[in-house]
mmCIF file of C-alpha atoms and ligand atoms in Angstrom:
data_model
loop_
_atom_site.group_PDB
_atom_site.id
_atom_site.type_symbol
_atom_site.label_atom_id
_atom_site.label_comp_id
_atom_site.label_asym_id
_atom_site.label_seq_id
_atom_site.Cartn_x
_atom_site.Cartn_y
_atom_site.Cartn_z
ATOM 1 C CA MET A 1 0.000 0.000 0.000
ATOM 2 C CA GLY A 2 1.313 3.431 -0.926
ATOM 3 C CA LYS A 3 0.025 6.188 1.221
ATOM 4 C CA PHE A 4 -2.346 5.684 4.079
ATOM 5 C CA ILE A 5 -4.772 8.421 5.030
ATOM 6 C CA PRO A 6 -6.217 8.000 8.523
ATOM 7 C CA VAL A 7 -9.799 9.064 9.121
ATOM 8 C CA SER A 8 -8.625 11.489 11.805
ATOM 9 C CA GLU A 9 -5.377 12.473 13.486
ATOM 10 C CA PRO A 10 -4.890 14.885 16.383
ATOM 11 C CA TRP A 11 -3.211 18.168 15.527
ATOM 12 C CA LEU A 12 -0.777 19.101 18.298
ATOM 13 C CA THR A 13 1.265 21.957 16.928
ATOM 14 C CA GLY A 14 0.817 24.643 19.580
ATOM 15 C CA LYS A 15 2.055 24.929 23.142
ATOM 16 C CA GLU A 16 0.756 21.509 24.242
ATOM 17 C CA LEU A 17 4.197 20.164 25.164
ATOM 18 C CA GLU A 18 5.283 23.355 26.913
ATOM 19 C CA TYR A 19 2.165 23.442 29.101
ATOM 20 C CA VAL A 20 2.307 19.721 29.841
ATOM 21 C CA GLN A 21 5.951 20.056 30.889
ATOM 22 C CA ASP A 22 5.004 22.953 33.104
ATOM 23 C CA ALA A 23 2.196 20.925 34.680
ATOM 24 C CA ILE A 24 4.562 18.041 35.354
ATOM 25 C CA LYS A 25 7.275 20.295 36.782
ATOM 26 C CA SER A 26 4.690 21.812 39.108
ATOM 27 C CA THR A 27 3.914 18.247 40.343
ATOM 28 C CA PHE A 28 0.198 18.975 39.934
ATOM 29 C CA ILE A 29 -0.579 16.034 37.696
ATOM 30 C CA SER A 30 -3.960 15.068 39.146
ATOM 31 C CA SER A 31 -7.024 17.259 39.198
ATOM 32 C CA GLU A 32 -5.633 20.220 41.093
ATOM 33 C CA GLY A 33 -3.464 22.812 39.418
ATOM 34 C CA LYS A 34 -3.811 26.006 37.496
ATOM 35 C CA TYR A 35 -4.648 24.590 34.077
ATOM 36 C CA ILE A 36 -8.061 23.175 34.970
ATOM 37 C CA GLU A 37 -9.677 26.458 35.906
ATOM 38 C CA GLU A 38 -7.976 28.352 33.135
ATOM 39 C CA PHE A 39 -9.121 25.818 30.568
ATOM 40 C CA GLU A 40 -12.679 25.895 31.944
ATOM 41 C CA ARG A 41 -12.753 29.674 31.939
ATOM 42 C CA LYS A 42 -11.267 30.092 28.446
ATOM 43 C CA PHE A 43 -13.423 27.428 26.830
ATOM 44 C CA ALA A 44 -16.652 28.666 28.450
ATOM 45 C CA SER A 45 -15.835 32.212 27.435
ATOM 46 C CA TYR A 46 -14.960 31.171 23.880
ATOM 47 C CA ILE A 47 -18.382 29.554 23.475
ATOM 48 C CA GLY A 48 -20.094 32.375 25.374
ATOM 49 C CA ARG A 49 -21.257 30.695 28.579
ATOM 50 C CA LYS A 50 -20.663 31.744 32.169
ATOM 51 C CA PHE A 51 -19.405 28.493 33.721
ATOM 52 C CA GLY A 52 -17.408 25.482 32.540
ATOM 53 C CA VAL A 53 -17.064 22.213 34.441
ATOM 54 C CA ALA A 54 -14.329 20.049 32.946
ATOM 55 C CA CYS A 55 -14.578 16.307 33.346
ATOM 56 C CA SER A 56 -13.035 13.055 32.231
ATOM 57 C CA SER A 57 -15.012 12.445 29.019
ATOM 58 C CA GLY A 58 -17.882 13.630 26.877
ATOM 59 C CA THR A 59 -19.933 10.644 27.991
ATOM 60 C CA ASN A 60 -19.363 11.579 31.615
ATOM 61 C CA ALA A 61 -20.245 15.211 30.874
ATOM 62 C CA LEU A 62 -23.658 14.000 29.666
ATOM 63 C CA ILE A 63 -24.123 11.785 32.727
ATOM 64 C CA LEU A 64 -23.179 14.693 34.994
ATOM 65 C CA ALA A 65 -25.507 17.138 33.237
ATOM 66 C CA LEU A 66 -28.542 14.893 33.501
ATOM 67 C CA ARG A 67 -27.700 14.038 37.110
ATOM 68 C CA ALA A 68 -27.483 17.710 38.031
ATOM 69 C CA LEU A 69 -31.021 18.344 36.723
ATOM 70 C CA GLU A 70 -32.448 15.873 39.279
ATOM 71 C CA LEU A 71 -35.181 14.557 37.019
ATOM 72 C CA GLU A 72 -37.628 12.224 38.664
ATOM 73 C CA LYS A 73 -36.858 8.529 38.165
ATOM 74 C CA GLY A 74 -38.616 7.132 35.099
ATOM 75 C CA SER A 75 -38.920 10.490 33.352
ATOM 76 C CA GLU A 76 -38.537 10.386 29.595
ATOM 77 C CA VAL A 77 -35.748 12.082 27.707
ATOM 78 C CA ILE A 78 -36.080 12.518 23.957
ATOM 79 C CA LEU A 79 -32.929 12.016 21.911
ATOM 80 C CA PRO A 80 -31.997 11.110 18.348
ATOM 81 C CA SER A 81 -31.651 7.467 17.401
ATOM 82 C CA PHE A 82 -28.907 8.485 15.010
ATOM 83 C CA THR A 83 -26.127 9.365 17.428
ATOM 84 C CA ILE A 84 -23.445 7.867 19.653
ATOM 85 C CA ILE A 85 -24.479 5.504 22.459
ATOM 86 C CA SER A 86 -23.090 7.943 25.073
ATOM 87 C CA CYS A 87 -26.309 9.949 24.793
ATOM 88 C CA ALA A 88 -28.516 6.965 25.641
ATOM 89 C CA LEU A 89 -26.154 5.767 28.381
ATOM 90 C CA ALA A 90 -26.376 9.137 30.121
ATOM 91 C CA VAL A 91 -30.158 8.805 30.168
ATOM 92 C CA ILE A 92 -30.200 5.171 31.309
ATOM 93 C CA TYR A 93 -27.516 5.582 34.000
ATOM 94 C CA ASN A 94 -29.676 8.319 35.547
ATOM 95 C CA ASP A 95 -32.711 5.985 35.848
ATOM 96 C CA LEU A 96 -34.438 7.846 33.045
ATOM 97 C CA ILE A 97 -36.052 6.442 29.914
ATOM 98 C CA PRO A 98 -34.612 7.169 26.467
ATOM 99 C CA VAL A 99 -37.163 7.947 23.763
ATOM 100 C CA PHE A 100 -35.563 7.766 20.342
ATOM 101 C CA VAL A 101 -36.651 9.999 17.486
ATOM 102 C CA ASP A 102 -35.961 9.764 13.810
ATOM 103 C CA SER A 103 -33.730 12.162 11.903
ATOM 104 C CA ASP A 104 -34.462 14.653 9.197
ATOM 105 C CA MET A 105 -32.967 13.644 5.839
ATOM 106 C CA LYS A 106 -32.079 17.272 5.129
ATOM 107 C CA THR A 107 -30.009 17.852 8.291
ATOM 108 C CA TRP A 108 -29.174 14.332 9.541
ATOM 109 C CA ASN A 109 -30.241 15.748 12.921
ATOM 110 C CA MET A 110 -33.340 15.006 15.004
ATOM 111 C CA ASN A 111 -36.586 15.891 13.264
ATOM 112 C CA PRO A 112 -38.558 18.428 15.353
ATOM 113 C CA ASP A 113 -41.925 17.052 14.179
ATOM 114 C CA GLU A 114 -40.881 13.641 15.470
ATOM 115 C CA ILE A 115 -39.864 15.165 18.801
ATOM 116 C CA GLU A 116 -43.275 16.699 19.257
ATOM 117 C CA ARG A 117 -44.989 13.449 18.294
ATOM 118 C CA LYS A 118 -43.141 11.566 21.048
ATOM 119 C CA ILE A 119 -43.856 13.917 23.938
ATOM 120 C CA THR A 120 -45.886 12.403 26.791
ATOM 121 C CA SER A 121 -46.760 13.561 30.299
ATOM 122 C CA LYS A 122 -43.522 11.900 31.457
ATOM 123 C CA THR A 123 -41.243 13.795 29.060
ATOM 124 C CA LYS A 124 -38.908 16.091 30.962
ATOM 125 C CA ALA A 125 -36.009 16.864 28.625
ATOM 126 C CA ILE A 126 -34.732 16.878 25.070
ATOM 127 C CA LEU A 127 -31.149 15.858 24.430
ATOM 128 C CA MET A 128 -30.283 17.967 21.413
ATOM 129 C CA VAL A 129 -27.311 16.581 19.480
ATOM 130 C CA HIS A 130 -25.682 18.363 16.544
ATOM 131 C CA THR A 131 -24.401 15.715 14.145
ATOM 132 C CA TYR A 132 -21.081 15.863 12.254
ATOM 133 C CA GLY A 133 -20.803 19.646 12.664
ATOM 134 C CA PHE A 134 -24.161 20.782 11.303
ATOM 135 C CA PRO A 135 -26.474 22.500 13.816
ATOM 136 C CA CYS A 136 -29.908 21.142 14.704
ATOM 137 C CA ASP A 137 -33.094 23.001 13.898
ATOM 138 C CA VAL A 138 -32.572 24.970 17.116
ATOM 139 C CA ASP A 139 -35.478 27.443 16.829
ATOM 140 C CA ARG A 140 -38.031 24.678 16.395
ATOM 141 C CA ILE A 141 -36.600 22.566 19.197
ATOM 142 C CA VAL A 142 -36.447 25.525 21.598
ATOM 143 C CA GLU A 143 -40.035 26.386 20.713
ATOM 144 C CA ILE A 144 -41.158 22.822 21.461
ATOM 145 C CA ALA A 145 -39.217 22.785 24.743
ATOM 146 C CA GLN A 146 -40.874 26.011 25.839
ATOM 147 C CA LYS A 147 -44.319 24.866 24.809
ATOM 148 C CA TYR A 148 -44.074 21.647 26.852
ATOM 149 C CA ASN A 149 -41.859 23.020 29.611
ATOM 150 C CA LEU A 150 -38.917 20.708 28.905
ATOM 151 C CA TYR A 151 -35.229 21.127 29.602
ATOM 152 C CA ILE A 152 -32.826 21.139 26.700
ATOM 153 C CA VAL A 153 -29.518 19.450 27.335
ATOM 154 C CA GLU A 154 -27.241 20.086 24.397
ATOM 155 C CA ASP A 155 -24.506 17.797 23.092
ATOM 156 C CA PHE A 156 -22.218 19.848 20.882
ATOM 157 C CA ALA A 157 -19.266 17.437 20.881
ATOM 158 C CA GLU A 158 -19.373 17.352 17.070
ATOM 159 C CA ALA A 159 -20.156 21.026 16.650
ATOM 160 C CA ILE A 160 -17.492 22.979 18.525
ATOM 161 C CA GLY A 161 -17.275 26.254 16.599
ATOM 162 C CA SER A 162 -20.420 25.586 14.545
ATOM 163 C CA GLU A 163 -23.059 28.298 14.552
ATOM 164 C CA TYR A 164 -26.829 28.389 14.298
ATOM 165 C CA LYS A 165 -27.917 31.770 12.884
ATOM 166 C CA GLY A 166 -24.693 33.349 14.107
ATOM 167 C CA VAL A 167 -24.832 31.868 17.618
ATOM 168 C CA LYS A 168 -22.299 29.218 18.566
ATOM 169 C CA CYS A 169 -23.494 25.716 19.344
ATOM 170 C CA GLY A 170 -23.046 25.195 23.078
ATOM 171 C CA ASN A 171 -25.391 28.100 23.868
ATOM 172 C CA PHE A 172 -28.689 26.278 23.540
ATOM 173 C CA GLY A 173 -28.919 23.989 26.564
ATOM 174 C CA ILE A 174 -29.565 24.719 30.211
ATOM 175 C CA ILE A 175 -26.437 22.585 30.278
ATOM 176 C CA SER A 176 -24.386 22.053 27.114
ATOM 177 C CA CYS A 177 -21.908 19.200 26.951
ATOM 178 C CA THR A 178 -18.928 18.498 24.783
ATOM 179 C CA SER A 179 -16.127 15.985 24.378
ATOM 180 C CA PHE A 180 -12.398 16.480 23.947
ATOM 181 C CA TYR A 181 -11.659 12.996 22.648
ATOM 182 C CA ALA A 182 -8.733 12.791 20.197
ATOM 183 C CA ASN A 183 -10.894 13.191 17.085
ATOM 184 C CA LYS A 184 -12.837 16.222 18.327
ATOM 185 C CA LEU A 185 -12.117 19.790 17.179
ATOM 186 C CA ILE A 186 -10.029 20.369 20.260
ATOM 187 C CA THR A 187 -8.737 17.485 22.309
ATOM 188 C CA THR A 188 -7.316 16.755 25.736
ATOM 189 C CA GLY A 189 -6.681 13.089 24.882
ATOM 190 C CA GLU A 190 -9.736 12.090 26.882
ATOM 191 C CA GLY A 191 -11.999 14.690 28.414
ATOM 192 C CA GLY A 192 -15.210 16.660 28.288
ATOM 193 C CA MET A 193 -16.947 19.711 29.660
ATOM 194 C CA CYS A 194 -20.371 20.914 30.801
ATOM 195 C CA LEU A 195 -21.239 24.564 30.184
ATOM 196 C CA THR A 196 -24.023 26.501 31.875
ATOM 197 C CA ASP A 197 -25.011 30.017 32.885
ATOM 198 C CA ASP A 198 -26.564 28.775 36.125
ATOM 199 C CA GLU A 199 -24.124 29.094 39.006
ATOM 200 C CA ARG A 200 -26.016 26.643 41.189
ATOM 201 C CA LEU A 201 -25.889 23.954 38.496
ATOM 202 C CA ALA A 202 -22.192 24.634 37.897
ATOM 203 C CA GLU A 203 -21.430 24.240 41.600
ATOM 204 C CA LYS A 204 -23.479 21.081 41.752
ATOM 205 C CA MET A 205 -21.686 19.550 38.781
ATOM 206 C CA LYS A 206 -18.292 20.465 40.274
ATOM 207 C CA ARG A 207 -19.302 18.727 43.479
ATOM 208 C CA LEU A 208 -20.714 15.652 41.737
ATOM 209 C CA ARG A 209 -17.630 15.168 39.536
ATOM 210 C CA ASN A 210 -15.509 15.085 42.701
ATOM 211 C CA LEU A 211 -17.238 12.347 44.741
ATOM 212 C CA ALA A 212 -19.621 14.990 46.144
ATOM 213 C CA PHE A 213 -17.043 16.153 48.656
ATOM 214 C CA ILE A 214 -18.067 19.342 50.428
ATOM 215 C CA PRO A 215 -15.635 21.999 51.627
ATOM 216 C CA GLU A 216 -17.235 22.352 55.095
ATOM 217 C CA LYS A 217 -16.656 18.825 56.305
ATOM 218 C CA ARG A 218 -13.992 16.380 55.078
ATOM 219 C CA PHE A 219 -15.195 12.949 53.910
ATOM 220 C CA PHE A 220 -18.815 13.778 54.620
ATOM 221 C CA HIS A 221 -21.319 13.345 51.780
ATOM 222 C CA TYR A 222 -24.896 14.458 51.238
ATOM 223 C CA GLU A 223 -24.999 13.167 47.649
ATOM 224 C CA LEU A 224 -23.802 10.251 45.538
ATOM 225 C CA GLY A 225 -21.001 11.612 43.389
ATOM 226 C CA PHE A 226 -18.649 10.338 40.708
ATOM 227 C CA ASN A 227 -14.980 10.541 40.021
ATOM 228 C CA PHE A 228 -15.246 12.346 36.706
ATOM 229 C CA ARG A 229 -12.303 14.685 37.310
ATOM 230 C CA MET A 230 -10.106 15.940 34.486
ATOM 231 C CA THR A 231 -6.365 16.035 35.178
ATOM 232 C CA ASN A 232 -4.235 19.155 35.125
ATOM 233 C CA ILE A 233 -2.145 17.529 32.359
ATOM 234 C CA GLN A 234 -5.215 17.064 30.171
ATOM 235 C CA ALA A 235 -6.321 20.638 30.823
ATOM 236 C CA ALA A 236 -2.825 21.846 29.865
ATOM 237 C CA ILE A 237 -3.234 20.188 26.453
ATOM 238 C CA GLY A 238 -6.729 21.649 26.120
ATOM 239 C CA LEU A 239 -5.582 25.164 26.910
ATOM 240 C CA ALA A 240 -2.942 24.997 24.182
ATOM 241 C CA GLN A 241 -5.598 23.782 21.748
ATOM 242 C CA ILE A 242 -7.934 26.699 22.464
ATOM 243 C CA GLU A 243 -5.158 29.106 21.533
ATOM 244 C CA ASN A 244 -5.416 28.132 17.869
ATOM 245 C CA ILE A 245 -9.091 27.192 17.725
ATOM 246 C CA GLU A 246 -9.928 29.645 14.930
ATOM 247 C CA GLN A 247 -7.226 28.095 12.776
ATOM 248 C CA ARG A 248 -8.700 24.674 13.476
ATOM 249 C CA ILE A 249 -12.181 25.756 12.466
ATOM 250 C CA LYS A 250 -10.884 27.365 9.280
ATOM 251 C CA LYS A 251 -9.038 24.208 8.351
ATOM 252 C CA LYS A 252 -12.103 22.031 8.965
ATOM 253 C CA ILE A 253 -14.229 24.283 6.789
ATOM 254 C CA PHE A 254 -11.553 24.244 4.095
ATOM 255 C CA ILE A 255 -11.524 20.440 4.148
ATOM 256 C CA GLY A 256 -15.324 20.274 4.004
ATOM 257 C CA GLU A 257 -15.672 22.784 1.217
ATOM 258 C CA SER A 258 -12.873 21.156 -0.787
ATOM 259 C CA TYR A 259 -14.585 17.779 -0.623
ATOM 260 C CA SER A 260 -17.917 19.332 -1.546
ATOM 261 C CA LYS A 261 -16.438 21.005 -4.615
ATOM 262 C CA LEU A 262 -14.782 17.784 -5.789
ATOM 263 C CA LEU A 263 -17.807 15.584 -5.089
ATOM 264 C CA LYS A 264 -20.508 17.960 -6.347
ATOM 265 C CA PRO A 265 -20.770 16.185 -9.744
ATOM 266 C CA LEU A 266 -21.636 12.912 -7.971
ATOM 267 C CA GLU A 267 -24.367 14.686 -6.058
ATOM 268 C CA ASP A 268 -25.697 16.274 -9.238
ATOM 269 C CA GLU A 269 -25.912 12.815 -10.783
ATOM 270 C CA GLY A 270 -27.939 11.609 -7.777
ATOM 271 C CA VAL A 271 -25.291 9.052 -6.749
ATOM 272 C CA ILE A 272 -24.584 10.529 -3.310
ATOM 273 C CA SER A 273 -25.788 13.233 -0.923
ATOM 274 C CA LEU A 274 -23.246 15.673 0.454
ATOM 275 C CA PRO A 275 -23.383 16.940 4.055
ATOM 276 C CA PRO A 276 -26.113 19.423 4.970
ATOM 277 C CA GLN A 277 -25.307 23.039 4.193
ATOM 278 C CA ASP A 278 -27.274 26.216 4.839
ATOM 279 C CA PRO A 279 -25.961 29.746 4.344
ATOM 280 C CA GLN A 280 -27.697 30.789 7.583
ATOM 281 C CA HIS A 281 -25.581 28.414 9.658
ATOM 282 C CA LYS A 282 -21.931 27.533 10.037
ATOM 283 C CA ASN A 283 -21.068 23.887 9.469
ATOM 284 C CA THR A 284 -17.591 23.050 10.780
ATOM 285 C CA PHE A 285 -17.624 19.612 9.111
ATOM 286 C CA TRP A 286 -16.401 17.778 12.200
ATOM 287 C CA MET A 287 -16.461 14.687 9.984
ATOM 288 C CA TYR A 288 -17.171 14.860 6.271
ATOM 289 C CA GLY A 289 -20.074 12.499 5.717
ATOM 290 C CA VAL A 290 -21.271 11.063 2.444
ATOM 291 C CA LEU A 291 -24.606 9.330 1.945
ATOM 292 C CA LEU A 292 -24.909 6.790 -0.866
ATOM 293 C CA LYS A 293 -28.059 6.917 -2.938
ATOM 294 C CA ASN A 294 -27.362 4.264 -5.560
ATOM 295 C CA GLY A 295 -28.386 1.263 -3.453
ATOM 296 C CA ILE A 296 -24.815 0.208 -2.639
ATOM 297 C CA THR A 297 -24.170 -0.022 1.111
ATOM 298 C CA ALA A 298 -21.515 2.047 2.839
ATOM 299 C CA ASP A 299 -19.646 -1.109 3.912
ATOM 300 C CA GLU A 300 -18.874 -2.077 0.321
ATOM 301 C CA ILE A 301 -17.542 1.326 -0.650
ATOM 302 C CA MET A 302 -15.588 1.723 2.576
ATOM 303 C CA LYS A 303 -13.824 -1.583 1.927
ATOM 304 C CA LYS A 304 -12.782 -0.431 -1.535
ATOM 305 C CA LEU A 305 -11.541 2.886 -0.204
ATOM 306 C CA TYR A 306 -9.522 1.080 2.440
ATOM 307 C CA GLU A 307 -7.846 -1.021 -0.248
ATOM 308 C CA ARG A 308 -6.606 2.262 -1.689
ATOM 309 C CA GLY A 309 -5.259 3.413 1.676
ATOM 310 C CA ILE A 310 -8.187 5.593 2.639
ATOM 311 C CA GLN A 311 -9.568 5.009 6.089
ATOM 312 C CA THR A 312 -13.224 5.833 6.659
ATOM 313 C CA ARG A 313 -15.846 5.237 9.339
ATOM 314 C CA PRO A 314 -19.443 4.144 9.013
ATOM 315 C CA PHE A 315 -22.219 6.436 10.233
ATOM 316 C CA PHE A 316 -23.786 5.637 13.601
ATOM 317 C CA TYR A 317 -25.691 2.391 13.949
ATOM 318 C CA PRO A 318 -29.166 3.530 15.075
ATOM 319 C CA LEU A 319 -29.687 3.400 18.827
ATOM 320 C CA HIS A 320 -33.239 2.063 18.607
ATOM 321 C CA LEU A 321 -31.788 -1.157 17.136
ATOM 322 C CA GLN A 322 -29.004 -1.724 19.669
ATOM 323 C CA PRO A 323 -29.061 -5.228 21.190
ATOM 324 C CA ALA A 324 -27.725 -3.777 24.463
ATOM 325 C CA PHE A 325 -31.123 -2.162 25.058
ATOM 326 C CA GLU A 326 -33.341 -5.159 24.300
ATOM 327 C CA ARG A 327 -33.500 -6.303 27.920
ATOM 328 C CA PHE A 328 -35.096 -3.077 29.161
ATOM 329 C CA SER A 329 -38.836 -2.855 29.706
ATOM 330 C CA TRP A 330 -38.960 0.402 27.749
ATOM 331 C CA PHE A 331 -37.410 -1.178 24.657
ATOM 332 C CA LYS A 332 -39.690 -1.300 21.667
ATOM 333 C CA ARG A 333 -39.277 -2.385 18.096
ATOM 334 C CA GLU A 334 -39.885 0.580 15.902
ATOM 335 C CA ASN A 335 -39.080 1.695 12.441
ATOM 336 C CA LEU A 336 -37.158 4.953 12.313
ATOM 337 C CA SER A 337 -36.490 4.798 8.637
ATOM 338 C CA ILE A 338 -34.262 7.846 8.161
ATOM 339 C CA SER A 339 -31.918 6.828 10.998
ATOM 340 C CA GLU A 340 -31.785 3.350 9.522
ATOM 341 C CA TYR A 341 -31.044 4.693 6.059
ATOM 342 C CA LEU A 342 -28.270 6.934 7.381
ATOM 343 C CA GLY A 343 -26.807 4.036 9.357
ATOM 344 C CA LYS A 344 -26.713 1.770 6.325
ATOM 345 C CA TYR A 345 -25.675 4.087 3.526
ATOM 346 C CA GLY A 346 -23.578 6.737 5.253
ATOM 347 C CA PHE A 347 -19.881 6.920 6.023
ATOM 348 C CA TYR A 348 -17.316 9.607 6.515
ATOM 349 C CA LEU A 349 -14.130 10.376 4.650
ATOM 350 C CA PRO A 350 -10.792 11.313 6.254
ATOM 351 C CA SER A 351 -11.482 14.596 8.022
ATOM 352 C CA GLY A 352 -8.538 15.206 10.356
ATOM 353 C CA LEU A 353 -6.738 18.532 10.690
ATOM 354 C CA THR A 354 -3.514 17.036 9.337
ATOM 355 C CA LEU A 355 -4.995 16.560 5.841
ATOM 356 C CA ASP A 356 -3.579 18.574 2.957
ATOM 357 C CA GLU A 357 -5.053 19.417 -0.432
ATOM 358 C CA GLU A 358 -3.381 16.483 -2.135
ATOM 359 C CA LYS A 359 -4.819 13.948 0.306
ATOM 360 C CA ILE A 360 -8.299 15.470 0.094
ATOM 361 C CA ARG A 361 -8.112 15.254 -3.681
ATOM 362 C CA PHE A 362 -6.850 11.663 -3.569
ATOM 363 C CA ALA A 363 -9.662 10.581 -1.242
ATOM 364 C CA ALA A 364 -12.355 12.357 -3.264
ATOM 365 C CA GLU A 365 -11.061 11.138 -6.632
ATOM 366 C CA SER A 366 -10.776 7.578 -5.355
ATOM 367 C CA LEU A 367 -14.406 7.711 -4.257
ATOM 368 C CA ILE A 368 -15.463 9.075 -7.643
ATOM 369 C CA ASP A 369 -13.473 6.373 -9.408
ATOM 370 C CA ILE A 370 -14.964 3.590 -7.267
ATOM 371 C CA LEU A 371 -18.512 4.832 -7.751
ATOM 372 C CA LYS A 372 -18.102 5.201 -11.508
ATOM 373 C CA LYS A 373 -17.041 1.576 -11.914
HETATM 374 C C1 PLP B 1 -17.557 11.969 20.954
HETATM 375 C C2 PLP B 1 -18.956 12.149 21.359
HETATM 376 C C3 PLP B 1 -19.403 11.865 22.665
HETATM 377 C C4 PLP B 1 -18.594 11.067 23.636
HETATM 378 O O1 PLP B 1 -17.453 11.644 24.062
HETATM 379 P P1 PLP B 1 -16.324 10.791 24.803
HETATM 380 O O2 PLP B 1 -15.377 11.858 25.230
HETATM 381 O O3 PLP B 1 -15.743 9.852 23.802
HETATM 382 O O4 PLP B 1 -16.964 10.091 25.954
HETATM 383 C C5 PLP B 1 -20.678 12.205 23.015
HETATM 384 N N1 PLP B 1 -21.522 12.753 22.134
HETATM 385 C C6 PLP B 1 -21.159 13.001 20.862
HETATM 386 C C7 PLP B 1 -22.157 13.615 19.938
HETATM 387 C C8 PLP B 1 -19.872 12.687 20.427
HETATM 388 O O5 PLP B 1 -19.534 12.898 19.148
#
């Protein structure tokens, strides 16, 4: 095999090493130390929220957010079927019931009409997830949440830097959660954060991530907490990544727009759909997704791309079909046809920040060549 193009690669070209060295020299390598608060403050302020609570992963950020809202056991939380399992786990681990909704073919995000259709007297929250960098239909979802008095918890792990009508994703939830896993727009290796404007919720999440210790009395606990702490070393990496975040976003958009230009003829011929675009919103193309429309499954095309040294990933396998959930009393067989279509015919091309024009062209032209055969 000649060249190999990974689907994603972390981009660590700023002051990561300098800050990590500093953290190590300071001996603060656990979850105390100056980088945590600075990272929380800078990231929250970049997005435009008052408080940031860093934690050990995006999944744990979601668990923490839903825990902090203290929803009554058995309450229903509406979330997309077409997303990562973390979203459903956060619901289930909080003794809540996940209610899966279908996606909208135009946005690949949750369909607001479907949300409204699934609301019952037990519904307490909507978990709003922006998929692959393109914002949800925020206005409609906010309107529904207000009408039925529901919380919105936002998951913008795939939409750091994306904007809905000029407002950054991460501003639309009572708590908004993100991930800093290695393939996310900024990374801390492993890590996540909850953002909120509510000081009481921020304090609660800080307490819960740290075993619910309280400052007044050592080793005395009113609540059941978690160890979801982020380390000072991770925060040091994150801080360095924020310093060049605009450059990262620009590069992602360049990659996305380059692919779109090269693949446009295939879309015009009706062979594939390109990722959602809308001049009103900013898509940061976290991952550049392609949806096949010629009846060939993503698996087949991905295998052929891999033979040419191009690594890809399939779209999410719908959550409403996950065998892990079959044993729950709330599980029901349903047909969410758009999620199922996306799961079967979608995949994403290499989308990492280390890509250059030549690699983008090679990946796109290989796909064109494979689909023309
Ligand atoms: C990556 C991701 C997560 C999970 O984050 P981890 O840090 O891997 O736990 C959650 N939600 C979405 C939408 C993601 O893309």
